[in-house]
Coordinates of C-alpha atoms in Angstrom, one line a residue:
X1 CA 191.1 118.8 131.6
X2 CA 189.0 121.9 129.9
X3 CA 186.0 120.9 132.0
X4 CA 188.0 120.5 135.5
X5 CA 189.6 124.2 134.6
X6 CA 186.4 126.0 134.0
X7 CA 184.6 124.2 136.8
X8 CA 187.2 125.7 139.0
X9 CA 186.4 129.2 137.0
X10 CA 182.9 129.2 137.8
X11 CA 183.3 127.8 141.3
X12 CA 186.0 130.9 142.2
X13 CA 183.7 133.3 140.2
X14 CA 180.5 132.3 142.0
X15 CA 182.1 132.6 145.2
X16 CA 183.8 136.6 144.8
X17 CA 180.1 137.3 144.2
X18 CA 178.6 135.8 147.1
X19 CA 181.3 137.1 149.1
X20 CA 181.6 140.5 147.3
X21 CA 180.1 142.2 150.3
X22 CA 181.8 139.7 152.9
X23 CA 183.2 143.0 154.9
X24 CA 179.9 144.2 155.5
X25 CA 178.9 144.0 159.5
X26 CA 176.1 141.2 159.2
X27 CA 175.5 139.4 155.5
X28 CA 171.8 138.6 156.6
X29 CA 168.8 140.6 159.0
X30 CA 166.7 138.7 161.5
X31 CA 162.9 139.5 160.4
X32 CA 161.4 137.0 163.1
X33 CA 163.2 135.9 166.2
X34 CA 161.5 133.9 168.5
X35 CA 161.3 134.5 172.2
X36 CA 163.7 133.5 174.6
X37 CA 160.8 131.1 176.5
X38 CA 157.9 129.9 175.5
X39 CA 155.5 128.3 178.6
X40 CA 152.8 125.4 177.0
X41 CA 150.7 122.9 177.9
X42 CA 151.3 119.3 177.0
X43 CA 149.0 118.6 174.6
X44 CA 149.3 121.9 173.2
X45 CA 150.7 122.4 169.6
X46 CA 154.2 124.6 169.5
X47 CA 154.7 126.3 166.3
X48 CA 157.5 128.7 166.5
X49 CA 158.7 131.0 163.5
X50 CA 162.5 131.5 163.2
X51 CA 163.2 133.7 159.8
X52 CA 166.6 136.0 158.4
X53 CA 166.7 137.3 154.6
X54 CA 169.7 137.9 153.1
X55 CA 171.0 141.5 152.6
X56 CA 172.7 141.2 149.2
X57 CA 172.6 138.0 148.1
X58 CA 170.8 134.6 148.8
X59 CA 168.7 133.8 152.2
X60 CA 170.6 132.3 155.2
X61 CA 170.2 128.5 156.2
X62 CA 167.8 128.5 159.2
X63 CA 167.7 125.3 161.4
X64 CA 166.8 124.0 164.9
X65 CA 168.8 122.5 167.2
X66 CA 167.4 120.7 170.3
X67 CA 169.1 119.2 173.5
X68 CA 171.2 121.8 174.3
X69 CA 171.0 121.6 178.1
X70 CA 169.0 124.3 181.0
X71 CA 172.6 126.1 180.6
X72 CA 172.7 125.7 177.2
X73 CA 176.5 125.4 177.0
X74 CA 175.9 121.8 174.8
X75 CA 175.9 121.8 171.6
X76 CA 172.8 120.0 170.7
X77 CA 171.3 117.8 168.0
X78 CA 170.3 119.0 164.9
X79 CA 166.6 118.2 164.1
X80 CA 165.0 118.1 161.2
X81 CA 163.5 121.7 160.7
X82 CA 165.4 123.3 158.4
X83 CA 165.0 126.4 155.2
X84 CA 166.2 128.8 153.1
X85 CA 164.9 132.2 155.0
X86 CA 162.8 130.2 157.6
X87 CA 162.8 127.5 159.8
X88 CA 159.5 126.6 162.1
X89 CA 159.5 124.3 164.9
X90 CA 156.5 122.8 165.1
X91 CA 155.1 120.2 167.5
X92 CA 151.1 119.4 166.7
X93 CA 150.9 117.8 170.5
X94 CA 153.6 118.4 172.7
X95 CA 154.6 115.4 175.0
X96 CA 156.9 115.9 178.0
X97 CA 160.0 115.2 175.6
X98 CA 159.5 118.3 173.7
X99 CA 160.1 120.3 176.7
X100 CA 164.0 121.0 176.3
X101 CA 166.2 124.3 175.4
X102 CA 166.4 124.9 171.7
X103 CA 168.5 127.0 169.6
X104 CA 167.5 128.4 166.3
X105 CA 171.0 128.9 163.8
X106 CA 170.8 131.5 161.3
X107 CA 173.7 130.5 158.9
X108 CA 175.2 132.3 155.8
X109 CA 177.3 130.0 154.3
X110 CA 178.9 132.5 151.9
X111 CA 180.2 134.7 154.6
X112 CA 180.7 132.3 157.4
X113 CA 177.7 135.1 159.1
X114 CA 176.1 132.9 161.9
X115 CA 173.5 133.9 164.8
X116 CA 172.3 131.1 167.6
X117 CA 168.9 132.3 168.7
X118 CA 168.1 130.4 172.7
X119 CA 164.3 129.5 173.0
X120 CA 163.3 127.8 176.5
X121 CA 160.5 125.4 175.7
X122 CA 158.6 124.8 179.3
X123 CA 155.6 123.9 181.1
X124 CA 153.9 126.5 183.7
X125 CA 155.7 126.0 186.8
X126 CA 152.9 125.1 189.4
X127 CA 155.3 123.9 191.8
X128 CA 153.1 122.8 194.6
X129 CA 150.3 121.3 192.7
X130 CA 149.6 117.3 192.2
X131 CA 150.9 118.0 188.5
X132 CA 153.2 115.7 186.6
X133 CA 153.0 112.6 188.0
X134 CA 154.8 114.8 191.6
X135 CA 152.1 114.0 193.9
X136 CA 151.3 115.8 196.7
X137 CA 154.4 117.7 198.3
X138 CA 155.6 119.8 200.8
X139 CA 158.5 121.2 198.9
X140 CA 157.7 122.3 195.6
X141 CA 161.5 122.3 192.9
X142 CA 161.2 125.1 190.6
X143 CA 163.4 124.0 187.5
X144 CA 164.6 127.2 186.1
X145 CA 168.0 129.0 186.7
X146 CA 168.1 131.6 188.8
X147 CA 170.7 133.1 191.0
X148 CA 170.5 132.8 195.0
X149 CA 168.5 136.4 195.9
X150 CA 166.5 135.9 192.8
X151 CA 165.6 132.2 193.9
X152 CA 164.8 133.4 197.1
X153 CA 162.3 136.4 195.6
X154 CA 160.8 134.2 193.5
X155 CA 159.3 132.4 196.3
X156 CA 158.1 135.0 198.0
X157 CA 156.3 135.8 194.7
X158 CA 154.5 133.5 194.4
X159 CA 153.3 133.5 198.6
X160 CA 156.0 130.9 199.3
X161 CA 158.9 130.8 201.6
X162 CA 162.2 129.3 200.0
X163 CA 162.9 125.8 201.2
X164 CA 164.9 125.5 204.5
X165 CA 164.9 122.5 206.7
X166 CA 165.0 122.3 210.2
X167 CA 165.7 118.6 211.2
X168 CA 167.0 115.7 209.5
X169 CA 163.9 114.6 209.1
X170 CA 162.4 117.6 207.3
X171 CA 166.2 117.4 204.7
X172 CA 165.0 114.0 204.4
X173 CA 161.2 115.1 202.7
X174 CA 162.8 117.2 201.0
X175 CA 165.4 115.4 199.5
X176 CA 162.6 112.8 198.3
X177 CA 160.2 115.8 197.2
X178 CA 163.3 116.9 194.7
X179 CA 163.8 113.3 193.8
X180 CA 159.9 112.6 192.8
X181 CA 160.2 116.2 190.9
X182 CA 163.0 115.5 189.6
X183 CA 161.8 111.8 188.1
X184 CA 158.6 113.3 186.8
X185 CA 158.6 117.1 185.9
X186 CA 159.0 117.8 182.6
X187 CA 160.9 121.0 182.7
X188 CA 163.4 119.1 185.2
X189 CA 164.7 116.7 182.4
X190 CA 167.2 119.6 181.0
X191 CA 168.6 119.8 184.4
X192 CA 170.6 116.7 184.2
X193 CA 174.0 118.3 184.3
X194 CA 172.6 120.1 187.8
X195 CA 173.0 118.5 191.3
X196 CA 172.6 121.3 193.0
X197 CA 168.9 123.1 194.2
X198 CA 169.4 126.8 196.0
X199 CA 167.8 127.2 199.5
X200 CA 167.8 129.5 202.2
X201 CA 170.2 129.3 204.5
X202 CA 173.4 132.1 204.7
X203 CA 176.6 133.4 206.2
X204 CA 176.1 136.9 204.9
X205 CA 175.8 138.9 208.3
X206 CA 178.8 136.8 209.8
X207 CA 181.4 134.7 208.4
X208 CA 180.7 131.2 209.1
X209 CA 177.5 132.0 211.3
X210 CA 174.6 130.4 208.9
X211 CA 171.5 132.4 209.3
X212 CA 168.3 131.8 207.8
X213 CA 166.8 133.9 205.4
X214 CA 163.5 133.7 206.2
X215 CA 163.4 134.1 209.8
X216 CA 166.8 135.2 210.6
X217 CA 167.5 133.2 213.2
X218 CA 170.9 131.2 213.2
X219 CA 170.7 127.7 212.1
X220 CA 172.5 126.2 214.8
X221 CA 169.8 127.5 217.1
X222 CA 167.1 126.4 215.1
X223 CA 168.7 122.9 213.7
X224 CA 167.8 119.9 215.5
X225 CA 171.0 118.8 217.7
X226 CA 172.5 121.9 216.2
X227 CA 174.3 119.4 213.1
X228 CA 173.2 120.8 209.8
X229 CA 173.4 118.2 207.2
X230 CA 177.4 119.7 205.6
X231 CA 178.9 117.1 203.1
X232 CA 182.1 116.4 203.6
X233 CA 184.7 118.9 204.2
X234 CA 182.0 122.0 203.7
X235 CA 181.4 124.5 204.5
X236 CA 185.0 125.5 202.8
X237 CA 184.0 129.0 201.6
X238 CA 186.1 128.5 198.7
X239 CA 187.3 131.4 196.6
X240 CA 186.4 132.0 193.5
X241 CA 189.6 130.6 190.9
X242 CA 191.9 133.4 190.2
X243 CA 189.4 135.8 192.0
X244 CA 187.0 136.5 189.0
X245 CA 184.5 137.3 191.8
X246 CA 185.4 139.0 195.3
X247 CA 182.8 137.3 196.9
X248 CA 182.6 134.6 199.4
X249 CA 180.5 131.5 199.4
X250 CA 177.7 133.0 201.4
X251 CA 175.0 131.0 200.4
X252 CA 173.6 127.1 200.3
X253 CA 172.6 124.5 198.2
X254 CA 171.6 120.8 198.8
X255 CA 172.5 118.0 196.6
X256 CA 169.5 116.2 194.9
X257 CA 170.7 113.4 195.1
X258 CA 172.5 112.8 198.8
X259 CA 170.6 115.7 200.5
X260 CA 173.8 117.0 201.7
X261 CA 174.3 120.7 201.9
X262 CA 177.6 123.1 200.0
X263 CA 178.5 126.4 200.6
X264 CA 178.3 128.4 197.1
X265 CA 179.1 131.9 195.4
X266 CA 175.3 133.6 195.5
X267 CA 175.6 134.2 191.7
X268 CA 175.6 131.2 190.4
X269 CA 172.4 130.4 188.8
X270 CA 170.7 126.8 190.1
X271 CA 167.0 126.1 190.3
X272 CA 165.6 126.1 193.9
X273 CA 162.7 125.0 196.2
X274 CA 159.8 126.6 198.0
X275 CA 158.1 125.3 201.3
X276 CA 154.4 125.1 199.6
X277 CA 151.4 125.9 201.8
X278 CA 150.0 123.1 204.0
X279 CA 147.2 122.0 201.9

C-alpha cells in the first residue's frame, strides 16, 4: 500500500511540473516546418524535416500521418516516422504510392499543445504529355484543388484553354481522357472522395443562359442539337444551405465517372481539365 501511495505522489508531482507553465499560449516552438507541397519525381528520394523544441520543459512528440485525402478532412494513418523534437519523412525512391497528402503532428503531451502541419506530396503536373501510363490525350485532368476562376486561369497559364465540349462525342473523349488519368496519374489517387472535374461552361451574364468561357458564345448555339449533356434534374441552381454564400450555382462541372454535367457554387475547390494542344 506504501508503494501504490507514493507512486501516485510522484506521478501527481511529476505532472504539476510538466504542466507548471500549462497557461502559457503554445508549450512548444516550431524550428522546421515543412512546406505545404512538395513536387518530385518518382524515383526521386523525399526526405522532409518536421522539428518543434519544447519551451520549458521536454521536446514535443513529432509524427507523420499519411492518407489524409486531396481535402485533407480524413484523419489518416499513422506511419512509422516518429521522435522526440523531430520527425523526417523519408522515402529513398519514391513510387507512385508515396504521392498522397501528409500531415506532420507536433504533440505536447503534458499540455495537451498540438499543431497539424499539411504537406502535398506530388508529381509535376505535365497534363498533356504521354506521362504515367495516360497516353496520348486531348484533355489533359489537372489533379489539384482549385476553385472555378482559378481552374480556369490556370489553363490559360500554362497556353491551354480549360476543357469545354461541344458534341457528345467530344464529352465522350473527354470523359475517357479523365478516366485513363484518373486510372494512372499518381497525383489523382488522393482524389477518390472527388467526382467532380471543373470546366468551362457558365451562367454568369444571364441566369440560366450557359455561356462559354472561352469563347463567349452560348452553349445552346454552339452544342450539337442544342442538348448539353445535364444529369438528371440539373441545372437546379441550388442555394447554398442556410445561405452561407449569396451566390448562385453559376458554373459547371462534369462527373468522372458518367460524363454528365451539374451546376455548382464557383468557390468550391475541384481539380479541372485543359483542351491540350493538337500534337
Amino acid at each position: 500500500m506504501f508503494k501504490l501511495k507514493f507512486l501516485v505522489c510522484v506521478t501527481a508531482v511529476l505532472a504539476l511540473g510538466c504542466c507548471k507553465n500549462n497557461n502559457k499560449p503554445k508549450s512548444f516552438e516550431i524550428l522546421k516546418a515543412p512546406p505545404s507541397e512538395i513536387v518530385v519525381e518518382l524515383g526521386e528520394t523525399l526526405s522532409v524535416v518536421c522539428a518543434a523544441h519544447g519551451n520549458d520543459m521536454i521536446d514535443p512528440v513529432v509524427y507523420w500521418v499519411k492518407n489524409i485525402t486531396a481535402k485533407h478532412d480524413r484523419p489518416g494513418e499513422r506511419i512509422r516516422v516518429s521522435g522526440i523534437g523531430k520527425a523526417i519523412l523519408y522515402v529513398e525512391e519514391v513510387k507512385a504510392e508515396d504521392i498522397d497528402s501528409y500531415k506532420c503532428v507536433i504533440e505536447d503531451k503534458c499540455s495537451g499543445d498540438k499543431e497539424e502541419i499539411i504537406v502535398d506530396v506530388v508529381v509535376p503536373d505535365e497534363t498533356c504529355e504521354d506521362v504515367y501510363g495516360v497516353g496520348p490525350v486531348v484533355y489533359g485532368a489537372t489533379w489539384h484543388y482549385k476553385n472555378w476562376t482559378a481552374a480556369v486561369q490556370d489553363c490559360l497559364d500554362k497556353g491551354l484553354e480549360i476543357a469545354l465540349p461541344t458534341s457528345d462525342e467530344e464529352n465522350a473523349v473527354l470523359l475517357a481522357n479523365l478516366k485513363k488519368s484518373y486510372d494512372t496519374h499518381p497525383n489523382a489517387q488522393k482524389f477518390a472522395h472527388e467526382n467532380w472535374i471543373w470546366i468551362g461552361a457558365h451562367d454568369m451574364t444571364h441566369e440560366g443562359q450557359w455561356t462559354s468561357v472561352i469563347t463567349e458564345e452560348l452553349m445552346s448555339d454552339v452544342y450539337a442539337e442544342s442538348k448539353l449533356p445535364w444529369g438528371k434534374n440539373q441545372p437546379d441552381n441550388r442555394k447554398q444551405p442556410n445561405n452561407r454564400f449569396p451566390e448562385d450555382q453559376d458554373v459547371a462541372g462534369i462527373h468522372r465517372g458518367s460524363g454528365k454535367w451539374d451546376d455548382s457554387f464557383e468557390h468550391y475547390k475541384r481539380p479541372y481539365a485543359c483542351l491540350c494542344r493538337p500534337q
